[in-house]
Amino acid sequence: MKSAFCRTATPLRPPAPWIRLLPDRATLPAWAAGLGVLVPLCFLLVAGFTGDGAAVRETVLRPRTFAVIGRTLGLAAAVLAATTALALPAAFLVVRTDLRLRRLLSVLLVLPLAVPGYLLAFALLSVGGRYGASARLTGFELPRLQGFTGSLIALTLYNFPYLFLTFRTALRRLDPTLHEAARALGHGPWRAFRAAELPQLRPAFLAGGLIVVLHVLGDFGVVSLMRYETFSVLLYGSLSFAPAYAAWIALMMLGTAGGFIVLEVVLLRGRRFDPAAPGAGRLPRPVALGPAGPFLLLALLGLLAVAVGLPLATSTYWAFQPVLGFVNRGLTDPALASLTVSLPTAVLATVLAVPIARLAVRRRRAGASVSQGLERLAYAGYATPGLAFGLALTAMALTLDRLFVSAGQTLLYQSLPLMIYAYVLHFLAEAIGPVRTAFQQINPRLEEAARTLGRGRVAAFCRVTLPLLRPGIAASAALVFLSAMKELPLAVLLRPAGYDTLAFNLWDLTGEGLYAEAAPFALVILVLSAGFVAVVLLADKSNITKTK
Amino acid sequence: MHPRFVLITALAACLVAGGIRTPAPADTLTVYSGRSKSFMDALLDRFEQESGHTVRRVYDKTAAVALKLQTEGDRSPADVVLAQDAGALGALSRAGLLAPLPAPLTATVDERFVSNRGDWVATSLRARTLAYSTERVSANALPQSVFELTDEKYAGRVGFAPANASFQAFITAMRAAHGEDTARAWLLAMKRNGVQSFPKNTAILEGIAAGEIDLGLPNHYYLLRFTEKDPGFPVAQTGFADGDIGNLVNVAGAAVLNTSRQPEAARQLVAFLLSAPGQAWFVDQIHEHPVSRDAAAPVRGAPALNLNAIDDLNGTLTLLREVGLL
């Protein structure tokens, strides 16, 4: 182990950029994740280019497609703005002020992620309109949400925690000396925040914002229920017996998502976010809110009431409505199915995310700005719509099965490992964001010091860096688990026979209008998700208080 | 390496390795169902009890099941396919994926609901219908034909679900019965008249109740599920005049795959669906219409159309894209 220290001395002249693109020990996880997505996508490309090219081009390149692109981008921009406007103040209130209940709120504000988008949209829809809950309970008819506004509200309500989490991690890790220096230079508290701290939140904004934008691009449940046509509605509508058209739409979605990923790299280029001096683990003195405190607390609780309380209340209401006896089914098998895919996914995605996030942060300082782009290979899976990725993996698994088992038998196809593989690569990007944000705020000299003191590469990382990463790792695992519990298209396409997850059952029953029968599944998803988040984030908090 | 790191990785590896499945035992029947788990699971359970076969189930939408089977080709592990659209069954038949069914079995069903090639058979019938608001539409002033919905007095008041497979089958039927141009003209006129697109049948009914639209074109059995639990649900439904294409009756059907390694057990399942208990299930629980000659009274007002004629789904999808509804 000690000899490794000598070998890694920085070379005098960095090698040419293309050499740094080649896989080596550090970039291997990124390459594996990227290729793990891109290779199956080749099957999609093949599907896109076989079939009647001219006819497909005509349907793909019509004005309507471009109108839909415009509408999708508009919605993504609006959701990004709205989620930021909610998440940044919420994170600041929870981390930097004397707000009451801030400990509890810091966990509760993540909970909207546990709510499947289609469930939230359904709950919002059932409130308004002539026959809505509001009109029937109070006699006052609220307008029924739909279209752009409806999609914007629903998507904002369950996506803002992505930004809240990254902002929260960033604010906690922010070096208080920055703020103090700005104050010492004569800035007021607000200007000091804007000048010294806000720019430091940029990586958190970009990491969380990218996830939000990609989520909007890929969302189908909310926009279809709200009747707002985006790219993914076009894709689902194109699922026909001739897959070439679907492949093209999927590839165009991929291109759009890829554009955002590149944009994030460009916006992050050439900046430093690690604390200036080591050992700055303390938090600055909390801002006193004074009389505004109770109002801000009420506002946050109101937000939670809509984002979590409403779907919970709707599900609970339906859970007590009469059911068709023969449709009832056990909750145990679906819950086990959901857990046996979601837990490994959360663990594997987080384990894979650590070396990839490290790559972006650390290698850059060694002079290899190219490798930062490599990290974005890992976003390929998230940028690929679930339906497209599922179709591509189906084709790949069938081809591989051909090599190993006789016809009619399956090995990879419809197997749990393939499903987990798909989940891990699809949700990897969610795991990278928080870990990367945490990395960017750890001074590399800490680890270098450990190396100087004779620790090996791995030992130094595990003893010094890993404990500092823990909040980021906890957030990553929580995010992936929540998404995996809700995931639908990949589950529908890739699950083994009889392996029906909670989300699948919820979808199947609501599709038939059997809301009372579906409600218990919604409740179990909410409870399991909330439980996991609470466990992970509470563990993280005890860690914070210890190191403080 | 750090011990905790090793532990986590090992744990993850175990979980993945544990997931690799042992191959299904020989007497297991694999069913791909484009019919929902909600309504088929208990029926398949009953077949398991009566026949002694174990049934592995893969549920999805009908179009997706058809796509899956075509992608799998000769590698498919499926023995039986259940679909709720004659178009999907027709496409599988044309792709040569289905095995012929024994004539005594298909003879129990009216020939309009059996594949020309004898390789799929209807198991129940589902009607298209006109749903309307009981608050805002008078039952005496309802349109007599689906073609009347393009009239100015319905401007902005009608909803349908262009992405829904049953709606697409209805358009395929309209193309077959009235010609491509009529179907295109109707769709364009509906668009001009401000028709609203919904994602699915249940959303149409909820849209009517909520006051977003006054009339809609769903399948017939969805409303029964709402009124069964909420008698005050302010929506009713009816048919158009006898023989109107808006009253299309589509099939839900079954077929045995060419690749089945247990064609005997597979045919047994199809026969079970056509047997008295199977038919009673579709009628009593799902509110569909029976299909076997013994049980079936012809569905009232249905257009006389051979269901083999509505297998050109791709033509319909192209048309819907052309007019900008998909």
CSV table of C-alpha atoms in Angstrom, one decimal, chain A residues 101-305:
chain,number,residue,atom,x,y,z
A,101,LEU,CA,-39.0,22.4,14.2
A,102,ARG,CA,-36.2,22.8,11.7
A,103,ARG,CA,-34.7,19.4,12.5
A,104,LEU,CA,-38.0,17.7,11.8
A,105,LEU,CA,-38.7,19.8,8.8
A,106,SER,CA,-35.3,19.0,7.3
A,107,VAL,CA,-36.5,15.4,7.1
A,108,LEU,CA,-40.2,16.1,6.3
A,109,LEU,CA,-39.3,18.3,3.3
A,110,VAL,CA,-37.7,15.4,1.6
A,111,LEU,CA,-40.9,13.3,1.9
A,112,PRO,CA,-42.7,14.7,-1.2
A,113,LEU,CA,-40.2,12.5,-3.1
A,114,ALA,CA,-41.9,9.5,-1.7
A,115,VAL,CA,-45.1,10.5,-3.5
A,116,PRO,CA,-45.4,9.0,-7.0
A,117,GLY,CA,-46.1,11.8,-9.5
A,118,TYR,CA,-49.2,10.1,-10.9
A,119,LEU,CA,-50.6,9.7,-7.4
A,120,LEU,CA,-50.0,13.4,-6.7
A,121,ALA,CA,-51.6,14.4,-10.0
A,122,PHE,CA,-54.6,12.2,-9.3
A,123,ALA,CA,-55.0,13.7,-5.8
A,124,LEU,CA,-54.8,17.2,-7.2
A,125,LEU,CA,-57.3,16.4,-9.9
A,126,SER,CA,-59.8,14.9,-7.5
A,127,VAL,CA,-60.0,18.2,-5.5
A,128,GLY,CA,-61.2,20.6,-8.2
A,129,GLY,CA,-64.1,20.6,-10.6
A,130,ARG,CA,-67.8,20.3,-10.2
A,131,TYR,CA,-67.7,16.8,-8.7
A,132,GLY,CA,-64.4,17.4,-6.9
A,133,ALA,CA,-63.7,16.8,-3.2
A,134,SER,CA,-63.8,20.6,-2.5
A,135,ALA,CA,-67.2,21.1,-4.2
A,136,ARG,CA,-68.7,18.1,-2.5
A,137,LEU,CA,-67.4,18.7,1.0
A,138,THR,CA,-67.6,22.5,1.2
A,139,GLY,CA,-69.9,23.5,-1.6
A,140,PHE,CA,-67.1,25.7,-3.0
A,141,GLU,CA,-66.0,24.6,-6.5
A,142,LEU,CA,-62.2,25.0,-7.0
A,143,PRO,CA,-61.0,25.1,-10.6
A,144,ARG,CA,-59.8,21.7,-11.8
A,145,LEU,CA,-56.1,21.8,-12.6
A,146,GLN,CA,-55.0,20.9,-16.1
A,147,GLY,CA,-52.5,21.6,-18.8
A,148,PHE,CA,-49.4,23.7,-18.2
A,149,THR,CA,-50.4,25.1,-14.8
A,150,GLY,CA,-51.5,21.7,-13.5
A,151,SER,CA,-48.3,20.0,-14.7
A,152,LEU,CA,-46.2,22.9,-13.3
A,153,ILE,CA,-47.8,22.6,-9.9
A,154,ALA,CA,-47.7,18.8,-9.6
A,155,LEU,CA,-44.1,18.5,-10.9
A,156,THR,CA,-42.9,21.3,-8.7
A,157,LEU,CA,-44.5,19.8,-5.6
A,158,TYR,CA,-42.7,16.5,-5.8
A,159,ASN,CA,-39.5,17.6,-7.5
A,160,PHE,CA,-38.4,20.5,-5.3
A,161,PRO,CA,-36.8,18.1,-2.7
A,162,TYR,CA,-34.1,17.2,-5.2
A,163,LEU,CA,-32.9,20.8,-5.1
A,164,PHE,CA,-33.7,21.1,-1.4
A,165,LEU,CA,-31.5,18.1,-0.6
A,166,THR,CA,-28.5,19.4,-2.6
A,167,PHE,CA,-28.9,22.9,-1.3
A,168,ARG,CA,-29.2,21.6,2.3
A,169,THR,CA,-26.0,19.5,1.9
A,170,ALA,CA,-24.2,22.5,0.4
A,171,LEU,CA,-25.3,25.0,3.0
A,172,ARG,CA,-24.3,22.7,5.8
A,173,ARG,CA,-20.8,22.1,4.3
A,174,LEU,CA,-20.4,25.8,3.4
A,175,ASP,CA,-17.3,27.3,5.0
A,176,PRO,CA,-18.6,29.9,7.5
A,177,THR,CA,-15.3,31.9,7.1
A,178,LEU,CA,-16.5,32.9,3.7
A,179,HIS,CA,-19.5,34.7,5.1
A,180,GLU,CA,-17.5,36.1,8.0
A,181,ALA,CA,-14.8,37.4,5.6
A,182,ALA,CA,-17.5,39.2,3.5
A,183,ARG,CA,-19.0,40.7,6.7
A,184,ALA,CA,-15.6,41.8,7.8
A,185,LEU,CA,-15.2,43.6,4.4
A,186,GLY,CA,-18.2,45.7,5.3
A,187,HIS,CA,-21.1,43.8,3.5
A,188,GLY,CA,-24.4,43.6,5.2
A,189,PRO,CA,-25.8,40.1,5.9
A,190,TRP,CA,-27.8,39.8,2.7
A,191,ARG,CA,-25.0,41.2,0.5
A,192,ALA,CA,-22.5,38.9,2.2
A,193,PHE,CA,-24.8,36.0,1.4
A,194,ARG,CA,-25.1,37.0,-2.2
A,195,ALA,CA,-21.5,37.8,-2.7
A,196,ALA,CA,-19.8,35.0,-0.8
A,197,GLU,CA,-22.2,32.1,-0.4
A,198,LEU,CA,-24.6,32.1,-3.3
A,199,PRO,CA,-21.9,31.5,-5.9
A,200,GLN,CA,-20.7,28.6,-3.7
A,201,LEU,CA,-24.2,27.0,-4.1
A,202,ARG,CA,-23.8,26.9,-7.8
A,203,PRO,CA,-22.7,23.2,-8.0
A,204,ALA,CA,-25.6,22.2,-5.8
A,205,PHE,CA,-28.1,24.2,-8.0
A,206,LEU,CA,-26.7,22.6,-11.1
A,207,ALA,CA,-26.6,19.1,-9.7
A,208,GLY,CA,-30.2,19.3,-8.4
A,209,GLY,CA,-31.4,21.3,-11.3
A,210,LEU,CA,-30.2,18.8,-13.8
A,211,ILE,CA,-32.1,16.1,-12.0
A,212,VAL,CA,-35.2,18.2,-12.0
A,213,VAL,CA,-35.0,19.0,-15.7
A,214,LEU,CA,-34.3,15.4,-16.7
A,215,HIS,CA,-37.2,14.4,-14.5
A,216,VAL,CA,-39.5,16.8,-16.3
A,217,LEU,CA,-38.4,15.5,-19.7
A,218,GLY,CA,-39.0,11.9,-18.7
A,219,ASP,CA,-42.2,12.4,-16.7
A,220,PHE,CA,-45.2,10.7,-18.2
A,221,GLY,CA,-47.6,10.1,-15.3
A,222,VAL,CA,-48.2,13.8,-14.3
A,223,VAL,CA,-48.3,15.4,-17.8
A,224,SER,CA,-50.6,12.7,-19.2
A,225,LEU,CA,-53.1,13.0,-16.4
A,226,MET,CA,-52.9,16.8,-16.6
A,227,ARG,CA,-53.4,16.5,-20.4
A,228,TYR,CA,-50.3,18.5,-21.3
A,229,GLU,CA,-48.4,17.1,-24.2
A,230,THR,CA,-44.7,16.8,-23.8
A,231,PHE,CA,-42.1,14.6,-25.4
A,232,SER,CA,-42.8,11.6,-23.3
A,233,VAL,CA,-46.5,11.7,-24.1
A,234,LEU,CA,-45.5,11.6,-27.7
A,235,LEU,CA,-43.2,8.6,-27.0
A,236,TYR,CA,-45.9,6.6,-25.1
A,237,GLY,CA,-48.4,7.4,-27.8
A,238,SER,CA,-46.0,6.0,-30.4
A,239,LEU,CA,-45.6,2.6,-28.8
A,240,SER,CA,-46.9,0.7,-31.8
A,241,PHE,CA,-46.3,-2.5,-33.6
A,242,ALA,CA,-43.6,-0.7,-35.7
A,243,PRO,CA,-41.0,0.4,-33.2
A,244,ALA,CA,-38.9,2.6,-35.5
A,245,TYR,CA,-41.0,5.7,-34.8
A,246,ALA,CA,-40.8,5.1,-31.0
A,247,ALA,CA,-37.0,4.7,-31.4
A,248,TRP,CA,-36.7,8.0,-33.1
A,249,ILE,CA,-38.7,9.9,-30.5
A,250,ALA,CA,-36.6,8.3,-27.8
A,251,LEU,CA,-33.4,9.3,-29.6
A,252,MET,CA,-34.6,12.9,-29.9
A,253,MET,CA,-35.5,12.9,-26.2
A,254,LEU,CA,-32.0,11.6,-25.5
A,255,GLY,CA,-30.5,14.4,-27.6
A,256,THR,CA,-32.5,17.0,-25.7
A,257,ALA,CA,-31.5,15.6,-22.3
A,258,GLY,CA,-27.9,15.3,-23.5
A,259,GLY,CA,-27.9,19.0,-24.3
A,260,PHE,CA,-28.8,19.8,-20.7
A,261,ILE,CA,-26.0,17.5,-19.4
A,262,VAL,CA,-23.4,19.3,-21.6
A,263,LEU,CA,-24.8,22.7,-20.4
A,264,GLU,CA,-24.2,21.7,-16.8
A,265,VAL,CA,-20.6,20.8,-17.5
A,266,VAL,CA,-20.1,24.1,-19.3
A,267,LEU,CA,-21.6,26.1,-16.5
A,268,LEU,CA,-19.5,24.3,-13.8
A,269,ARG,CA,-16.2,24.6,-15.7
A,270,GLY,CA,-13.1,26.0,-14.0
A,271,ARG,CA,-14.5,26.7,-10.5
A,272,ARG,CA,-13.4,25.8,-7.1
A,273,PHE,CA,-15.8,25.1,-4.3
A,274,ASP,CA,-13.7,23.4,-1.6
A,275,PRO,CA,-13.3,25.2,1.7
A,276,ALA,CA,-10.3,27.4,1.9
A,277,ALA,CA,-9.0,26.0,5.1
A,278,PRO,CA,-9.3,22.5,6.5
A,279,GLY,CA,-11.3,21.9,9.7
A,280,ALA,CA,-14.2,24.2,9.0
A,281,GLY,CA,-16.9,21.8,10.0
A,282,ARG,CA,-18.8,24.2,12.3
A,283,LEU,CA,-21.9,26.0,11.3
A,284,PRO,CA,-22.2,29.8,11.5
A,285,ARG,CA,-24.5,31.3,14.1
A,286,PRO,CA,-28.1,30.8,13.1
A,287,VAL,CA,-30.0,33.8,11.7
A,288,ALA,CA,-32.7,35.0,14.1
A,289,LEU,CA,-36.1,35.1,12.3
A,290,GLY,CA,-37.9,37.1,14.9
A,291,PRO,CA,-41.7,37.6,14.3
A,292,ALA,CA,-41.5,36.2,10.7
A,293,GLY,CA,-40.6,32.8,12.1
A,294,PRO,CA,-44.1,31.4,12.7
A,295,PHE,CA,-45.3,32.6,9.3
A,296,LEU,CA,-42.4,30.9,7.5
A,297,LEU,CA,-43.0,27.8,9.5
A,298,LEU,CA,-46.7,27.9,8.5
A,299,ALA,CA,-45.8,28.4,4.9
A,300,LEU,CA,-43.5,25.3,4.9
A,301,LEU,CA,-46.1,23.2,6.7
A,302,GLY,CA,-48.7,24.3,4.1
A,303,LEU,CA,-46.4,23.2,1.3
A,304,LEU,CA,-46.1,19.8,3.0
A,305,ALA,CA,-49.8,19.6,3.5
